[in-house]
Short mmCIF file of C-alpha atoms in Angstrom, two decimals:
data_model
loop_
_atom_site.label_atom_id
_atom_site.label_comp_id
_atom_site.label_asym_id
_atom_site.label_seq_id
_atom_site.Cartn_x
_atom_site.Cartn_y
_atom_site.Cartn_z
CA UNK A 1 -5.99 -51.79 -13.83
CA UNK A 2 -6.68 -48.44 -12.52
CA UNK A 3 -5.06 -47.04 -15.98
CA UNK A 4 -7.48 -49.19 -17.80
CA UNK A 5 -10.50 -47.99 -16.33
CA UNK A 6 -9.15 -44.51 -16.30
CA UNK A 7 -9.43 -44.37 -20.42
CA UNK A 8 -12.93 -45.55 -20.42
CA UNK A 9 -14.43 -43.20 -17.59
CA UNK A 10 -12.81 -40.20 -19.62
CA UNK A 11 -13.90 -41.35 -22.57
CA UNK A 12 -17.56 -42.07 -21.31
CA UNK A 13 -17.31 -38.79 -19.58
CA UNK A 14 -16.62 -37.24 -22.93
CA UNK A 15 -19.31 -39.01 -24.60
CA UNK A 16 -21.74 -37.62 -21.83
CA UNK A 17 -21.25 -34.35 -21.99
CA UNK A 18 -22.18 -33.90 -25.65
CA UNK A 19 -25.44 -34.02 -23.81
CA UNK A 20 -24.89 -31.10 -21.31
CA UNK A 21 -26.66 -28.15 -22.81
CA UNK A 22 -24.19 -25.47 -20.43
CA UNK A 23 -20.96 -27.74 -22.15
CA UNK A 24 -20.03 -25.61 -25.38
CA UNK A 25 -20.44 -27.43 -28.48
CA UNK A 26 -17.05 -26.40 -29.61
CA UNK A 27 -15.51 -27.21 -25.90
CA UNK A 28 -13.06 -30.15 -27.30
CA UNK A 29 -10.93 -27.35 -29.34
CA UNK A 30 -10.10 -25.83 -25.83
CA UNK A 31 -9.09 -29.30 -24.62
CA UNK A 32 -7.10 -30.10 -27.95
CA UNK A 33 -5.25 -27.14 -27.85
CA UNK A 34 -4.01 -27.60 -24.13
CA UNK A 35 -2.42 -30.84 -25.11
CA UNK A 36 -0.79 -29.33 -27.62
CA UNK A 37 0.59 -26.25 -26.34
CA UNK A 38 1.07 -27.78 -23.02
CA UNK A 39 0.90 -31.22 -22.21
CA UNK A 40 2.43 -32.57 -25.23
CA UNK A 41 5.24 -30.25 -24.90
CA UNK A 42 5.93 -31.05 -21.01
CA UNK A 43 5.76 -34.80 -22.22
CA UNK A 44 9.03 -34.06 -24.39
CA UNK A 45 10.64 -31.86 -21.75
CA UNK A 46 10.51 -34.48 -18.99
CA UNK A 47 11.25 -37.79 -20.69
CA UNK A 48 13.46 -37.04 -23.51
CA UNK A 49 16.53 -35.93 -21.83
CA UNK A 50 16.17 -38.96 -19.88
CA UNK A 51 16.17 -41.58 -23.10
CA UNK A 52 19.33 -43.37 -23.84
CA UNK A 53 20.17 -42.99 -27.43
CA UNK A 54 20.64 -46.53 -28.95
CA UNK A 55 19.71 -48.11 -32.30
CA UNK A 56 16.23 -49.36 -30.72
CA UNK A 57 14.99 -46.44 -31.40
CA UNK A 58 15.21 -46.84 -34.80
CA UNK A 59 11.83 -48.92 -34.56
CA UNK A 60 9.69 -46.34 -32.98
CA UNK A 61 11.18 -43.73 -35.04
CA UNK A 62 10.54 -45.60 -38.45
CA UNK A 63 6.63 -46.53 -37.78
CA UNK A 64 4.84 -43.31 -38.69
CA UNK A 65 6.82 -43.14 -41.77
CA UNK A 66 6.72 -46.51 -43.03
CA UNK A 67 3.14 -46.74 -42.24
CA UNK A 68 2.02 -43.77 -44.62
CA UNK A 69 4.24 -44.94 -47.01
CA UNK A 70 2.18 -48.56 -46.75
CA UNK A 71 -0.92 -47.01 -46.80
CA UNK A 72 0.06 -44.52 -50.11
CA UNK A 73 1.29 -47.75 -52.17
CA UNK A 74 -1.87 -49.44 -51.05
CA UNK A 75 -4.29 -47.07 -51.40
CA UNK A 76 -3.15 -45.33 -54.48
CA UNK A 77 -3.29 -48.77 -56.25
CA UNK A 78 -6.10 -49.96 -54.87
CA UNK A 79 -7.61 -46.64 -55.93
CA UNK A 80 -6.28 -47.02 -59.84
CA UNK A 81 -7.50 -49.93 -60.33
CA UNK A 82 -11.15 -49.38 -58.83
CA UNK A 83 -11.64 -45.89 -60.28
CA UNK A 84 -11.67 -44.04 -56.93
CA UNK A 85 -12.01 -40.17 -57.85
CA UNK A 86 -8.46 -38.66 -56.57
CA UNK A 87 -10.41 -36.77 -53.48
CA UNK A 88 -11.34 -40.53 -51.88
CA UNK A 89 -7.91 -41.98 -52.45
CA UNK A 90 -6.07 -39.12 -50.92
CA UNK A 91 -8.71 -39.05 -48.00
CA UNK A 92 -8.06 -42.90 -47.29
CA UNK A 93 -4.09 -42.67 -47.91
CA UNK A 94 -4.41 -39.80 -45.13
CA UNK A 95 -6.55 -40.94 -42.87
CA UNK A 96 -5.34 -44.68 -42.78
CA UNK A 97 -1.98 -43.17 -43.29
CA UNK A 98 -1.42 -41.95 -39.54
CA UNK A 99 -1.97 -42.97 -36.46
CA UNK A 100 -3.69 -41.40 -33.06
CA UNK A 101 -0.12 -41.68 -31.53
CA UNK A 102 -0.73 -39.71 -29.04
CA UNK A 103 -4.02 -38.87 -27.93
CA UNK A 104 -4.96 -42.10 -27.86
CA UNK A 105 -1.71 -43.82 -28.07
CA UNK A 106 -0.23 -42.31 -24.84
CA UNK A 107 -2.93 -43.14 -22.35
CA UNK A 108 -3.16 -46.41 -23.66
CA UNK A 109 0.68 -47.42 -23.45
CA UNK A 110 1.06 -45.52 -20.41
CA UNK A 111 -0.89 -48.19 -19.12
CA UNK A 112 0.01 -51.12 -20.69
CA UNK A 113 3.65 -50.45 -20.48
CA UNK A 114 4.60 -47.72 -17.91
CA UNK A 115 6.93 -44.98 -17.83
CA UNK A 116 9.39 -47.39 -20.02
CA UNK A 117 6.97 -47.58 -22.46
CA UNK A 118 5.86 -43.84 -23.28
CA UNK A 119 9.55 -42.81 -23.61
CA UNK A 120 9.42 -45.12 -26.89
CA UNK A 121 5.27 -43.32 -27.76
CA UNK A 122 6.68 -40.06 -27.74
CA UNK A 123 9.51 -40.89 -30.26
CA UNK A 124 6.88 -43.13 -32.43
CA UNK A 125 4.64 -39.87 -32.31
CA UNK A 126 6.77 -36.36 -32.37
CA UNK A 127 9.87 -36.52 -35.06
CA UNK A 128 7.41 -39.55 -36.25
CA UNK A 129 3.66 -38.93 -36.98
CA UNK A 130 3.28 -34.80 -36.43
CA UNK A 131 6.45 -34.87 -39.05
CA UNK A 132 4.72 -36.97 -40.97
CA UNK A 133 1.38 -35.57 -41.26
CA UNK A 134 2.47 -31.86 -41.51
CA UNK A 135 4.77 -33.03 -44.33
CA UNK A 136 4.03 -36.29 -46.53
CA UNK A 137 0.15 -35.45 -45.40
CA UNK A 138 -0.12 -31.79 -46.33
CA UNK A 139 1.86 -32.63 -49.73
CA UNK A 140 -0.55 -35.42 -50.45
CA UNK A 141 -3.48 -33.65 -49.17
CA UNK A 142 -2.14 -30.78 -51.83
CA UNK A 143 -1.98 -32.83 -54.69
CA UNK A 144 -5.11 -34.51 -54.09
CA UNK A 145 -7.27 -31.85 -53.84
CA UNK A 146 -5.24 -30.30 -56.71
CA UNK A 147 -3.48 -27.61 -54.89
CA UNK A 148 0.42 -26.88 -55.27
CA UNK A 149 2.31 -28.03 -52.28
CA UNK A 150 3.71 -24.55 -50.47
CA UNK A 151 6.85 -25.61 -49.08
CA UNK A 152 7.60 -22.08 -46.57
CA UNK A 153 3.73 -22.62 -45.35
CA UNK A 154 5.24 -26.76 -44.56
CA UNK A 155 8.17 -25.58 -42.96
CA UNK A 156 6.67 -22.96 -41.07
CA UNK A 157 4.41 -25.17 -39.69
CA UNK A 158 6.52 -27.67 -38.54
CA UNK A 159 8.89 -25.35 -36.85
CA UNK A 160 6.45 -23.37 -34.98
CA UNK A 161 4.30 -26.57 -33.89
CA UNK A 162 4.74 -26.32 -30.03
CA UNK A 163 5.16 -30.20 -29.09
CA UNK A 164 8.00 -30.44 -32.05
CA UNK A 165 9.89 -26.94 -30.82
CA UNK A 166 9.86 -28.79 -27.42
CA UNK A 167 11.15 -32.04 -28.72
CA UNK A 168 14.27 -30.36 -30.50
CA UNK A 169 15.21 -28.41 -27.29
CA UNK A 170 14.47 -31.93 -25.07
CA UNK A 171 16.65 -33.43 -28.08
CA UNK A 172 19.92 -30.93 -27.55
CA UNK A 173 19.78 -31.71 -23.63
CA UNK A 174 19.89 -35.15 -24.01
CA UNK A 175 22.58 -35.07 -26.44
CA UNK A 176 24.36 -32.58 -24.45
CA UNK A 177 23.55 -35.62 -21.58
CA UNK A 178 22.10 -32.22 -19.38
CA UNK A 179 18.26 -32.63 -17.43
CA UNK A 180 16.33 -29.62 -16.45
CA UNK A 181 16.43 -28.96 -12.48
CA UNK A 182 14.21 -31.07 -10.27
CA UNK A 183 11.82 -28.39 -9.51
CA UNK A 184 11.09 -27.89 -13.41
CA UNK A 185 10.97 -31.83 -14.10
CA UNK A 186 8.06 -32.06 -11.84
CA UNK A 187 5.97 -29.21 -12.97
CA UNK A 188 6.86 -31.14 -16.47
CA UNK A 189 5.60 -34.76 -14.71
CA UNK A 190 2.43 -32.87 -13.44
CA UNK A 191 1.49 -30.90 -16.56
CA UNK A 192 1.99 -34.52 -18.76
CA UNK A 193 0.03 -36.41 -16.64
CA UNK A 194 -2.72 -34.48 -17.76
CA UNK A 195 -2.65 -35.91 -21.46
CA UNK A 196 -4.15 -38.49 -20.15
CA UNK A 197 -7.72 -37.04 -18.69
CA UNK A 198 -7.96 -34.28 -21.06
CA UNK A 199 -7.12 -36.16 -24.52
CA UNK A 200 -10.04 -39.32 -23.94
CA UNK A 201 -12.51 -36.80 -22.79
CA UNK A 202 -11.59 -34.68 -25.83
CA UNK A 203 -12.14 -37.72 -27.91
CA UNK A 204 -15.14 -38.56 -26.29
CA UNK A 205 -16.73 -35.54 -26.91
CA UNK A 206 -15.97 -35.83 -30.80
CA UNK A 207 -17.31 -39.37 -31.19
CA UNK A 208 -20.71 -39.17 -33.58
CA UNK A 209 -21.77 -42.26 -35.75
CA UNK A 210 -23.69 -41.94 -38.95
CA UNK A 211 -25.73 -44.88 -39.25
CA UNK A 212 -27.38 -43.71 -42.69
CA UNK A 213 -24.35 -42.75 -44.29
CA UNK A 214 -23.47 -44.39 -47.46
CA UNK A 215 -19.79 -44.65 -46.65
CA UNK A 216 -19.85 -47.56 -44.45
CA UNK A 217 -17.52 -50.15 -47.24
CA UNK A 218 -15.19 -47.36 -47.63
CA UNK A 219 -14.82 -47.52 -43.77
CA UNK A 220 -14.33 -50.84 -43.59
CA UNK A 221 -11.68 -50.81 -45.69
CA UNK A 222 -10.16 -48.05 -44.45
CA UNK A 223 -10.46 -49.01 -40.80
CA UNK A 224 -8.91 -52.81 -41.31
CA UNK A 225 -6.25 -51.36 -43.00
CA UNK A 226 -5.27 -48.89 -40.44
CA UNK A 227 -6.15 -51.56 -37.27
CA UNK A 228 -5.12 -54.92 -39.12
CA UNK A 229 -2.79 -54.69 -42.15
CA UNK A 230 -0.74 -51.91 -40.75
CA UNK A 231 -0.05 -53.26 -37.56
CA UNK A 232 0.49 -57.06 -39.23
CA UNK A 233 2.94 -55.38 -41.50
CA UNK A 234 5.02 -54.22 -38.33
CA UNK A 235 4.62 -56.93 -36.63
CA UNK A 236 6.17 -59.62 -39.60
CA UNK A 237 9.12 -56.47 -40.38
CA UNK A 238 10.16 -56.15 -36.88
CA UNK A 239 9.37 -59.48 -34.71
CA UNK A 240 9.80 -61.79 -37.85
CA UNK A 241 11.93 -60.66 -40.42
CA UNK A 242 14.77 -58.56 -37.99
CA UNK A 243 13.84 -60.82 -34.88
CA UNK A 244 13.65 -57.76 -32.51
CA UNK A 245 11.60 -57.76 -28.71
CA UNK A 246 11.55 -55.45 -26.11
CA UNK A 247 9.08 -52.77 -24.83
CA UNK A 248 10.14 -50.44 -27.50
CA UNK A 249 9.11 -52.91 -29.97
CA UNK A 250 6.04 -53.88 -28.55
CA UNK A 251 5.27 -50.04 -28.29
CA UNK A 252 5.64 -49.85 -31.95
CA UNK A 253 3.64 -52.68 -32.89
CA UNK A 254 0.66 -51.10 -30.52
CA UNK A 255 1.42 -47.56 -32.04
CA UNK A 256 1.00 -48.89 -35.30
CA UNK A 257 -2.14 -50.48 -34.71
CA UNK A 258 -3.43 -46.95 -33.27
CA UNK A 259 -7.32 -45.68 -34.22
CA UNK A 260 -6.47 -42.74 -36.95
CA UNK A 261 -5.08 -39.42 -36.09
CA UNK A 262 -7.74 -36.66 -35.45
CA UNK A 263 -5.63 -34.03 -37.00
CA UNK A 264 -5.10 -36.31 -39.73
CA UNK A 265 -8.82 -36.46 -40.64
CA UNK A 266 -8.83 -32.59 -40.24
CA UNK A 267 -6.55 -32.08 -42.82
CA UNK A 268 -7.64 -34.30 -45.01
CA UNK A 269 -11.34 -32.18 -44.17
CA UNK A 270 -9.55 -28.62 -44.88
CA UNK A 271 -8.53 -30.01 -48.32
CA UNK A 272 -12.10 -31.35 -48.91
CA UNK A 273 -11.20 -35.24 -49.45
CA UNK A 274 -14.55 -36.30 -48.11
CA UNK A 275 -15.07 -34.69 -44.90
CA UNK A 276 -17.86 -37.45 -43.91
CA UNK A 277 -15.55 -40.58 -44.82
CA UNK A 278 -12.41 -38.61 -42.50
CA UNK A 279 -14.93 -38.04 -39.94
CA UNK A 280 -16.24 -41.40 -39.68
CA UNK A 281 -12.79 -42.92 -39.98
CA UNK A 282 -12.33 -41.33 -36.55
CA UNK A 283 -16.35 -41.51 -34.82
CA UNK A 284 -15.99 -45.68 -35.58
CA UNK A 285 -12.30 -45.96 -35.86
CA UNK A 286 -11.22 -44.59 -32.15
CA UNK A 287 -13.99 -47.09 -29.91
CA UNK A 288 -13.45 -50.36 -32.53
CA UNK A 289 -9.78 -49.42 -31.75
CA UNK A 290 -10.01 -50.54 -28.21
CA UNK A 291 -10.97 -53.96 -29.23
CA UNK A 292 -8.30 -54.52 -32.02
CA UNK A 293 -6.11 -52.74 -29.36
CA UNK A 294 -6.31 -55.69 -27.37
CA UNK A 295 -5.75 -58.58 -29.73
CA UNK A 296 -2.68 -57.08 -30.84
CA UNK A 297 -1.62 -56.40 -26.80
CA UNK A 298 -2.41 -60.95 -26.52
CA UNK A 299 -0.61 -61.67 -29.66
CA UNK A 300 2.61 -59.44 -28.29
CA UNK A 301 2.26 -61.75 -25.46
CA UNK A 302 2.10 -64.86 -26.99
CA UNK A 303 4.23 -64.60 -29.87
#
């Protein structure tokens, strides 16, 4: 319970001190890049040596990637067919395309699952939706804004991304079946714990709402694809059609069903695919989120 409450006083903290005149405007970019050159990266180091490699991870791993592909096939369709100009379908295919895995994902099955359960967020989030976005995203972001795709610039960026050059060393020990010493696994514990704190009130302080803007269908759609259909589509695949439970699939499901992924709606931004629609996508997507959050937590439970 304490977990629970924990995400909304951060986030409500966050909220408030976009009021706070001596709070810099800009301070969320400090907090954002601490989680990613630090607590992201401790994440990896402490749990991933300690994950037993087995085919259930399969179902974590595949969610980021299946999921954009669902939202490209839908999208780009959908966007055919209605005459979308390319910038708005690669904007939507983006931003409904990945998921807040982390950010939002890890406080959030941290405490709905435990310990048990983040081992399986961090494999749904760092080979899965960071791969993903600086990847499939940057290509489609590319040809969408009518760019050409620069593959060393892709590379480089996934190489050098701190969380993913932790997750390939945390990947060798645990294939070598070696752990870090005691003394360095909790200075890890500590530093992750912190994702926590620092990622809601990070969010928090991002949240705005345009309540005159004329993108509010575009939303919709974009939103109950990313909270409704993308999560459904997980949830027939792997409790239906394979017949798989567990935590790790339960993780996935919830990961799926994730508010969209703030560096998502950045890129998309950079390439100019409607910077108010990407915006928005995350301002309404991350609080409605915490509703659909929890009717996909009571159908897990009851299904």
């Amino acid at each position: 319970m304490e977990n629970i409450l924990l995400i909304f006083i951060c986030l409500l903290l966050g909220v408030a001190l976009q009021r706070v005149k001596a709070f810099p405007t800009q301070g969320y970019k400090a907090f954002n890049q601490f989680i990613i050159y630090i607590s992201l990266p401790a994440l990896a180091l402490y749990y991933i040596p300690k994950i037993a490699l087995n085919s259930s991870l399969f179902y974590p791993l595949a969610v980021a990637w299946i999921g954009f592909l669902f939202s490209y096939l839908f999208f780009s369709i959908l966007g055919k067919r209605l005459g979308w100009p390319r910038r708005l379908t690669g904007c939507l295919i983006i931003v409904a395309g990945l998921g807040n895995t982390s950010f939002v994902g890890f406080p959030i099955i941290q405490a709905l699952y435990g310990e048990e359960g983040l081992k399986s967020a961090i494999i749904v989030d760092q080979p899965g939706s960071f791969v993903v976005m600086a990847t499939l995203g940057i290509i489609t972001a590319t040809v969408y804004s009518g760019s050409k795709p620069d593959i060393r610039e892709i590379s480089f960026k996934i190489i050098s991304f701190p969380p993913f050059v932790a997750f390939v060393l945390a990947a060798l020990f645990n294939i070598m079946q070696l752990d870090f010493p005691n003394i360095f696994q909790l200075v890890f514990q500590k530093l992750g714990n912190t994702v926590t704190p620092i990622a809601l009130v990070s969010v928090g302080l991002q949240l705005k709402i345009d309540f005159k803007s004329k993108h509010w269908r575009l939303l919709s759609l974009g939103l109950f694809f990313k909270l409704f259909l993308t999560p459904l589509l997980f949830f027939i695949l792997y409790r239906i059609v394979f017949g798989a439970t567990g935590i790790p699939i339960d993780v996935s499901i919830m990961e799926a069903a994730m508010a969209p992924m703030i560096t998502g709606a950045i890129l998309a931004s950079n390439f100019g695919l409607k910077p108010k629609l990407s915006s928005m996508m995350i301002g309404i997507g991350i609080p409605v989120s915490f509703l659909s959050l929890l009717f996909w937590h009571w159908m897990l439970s009851v299904a």
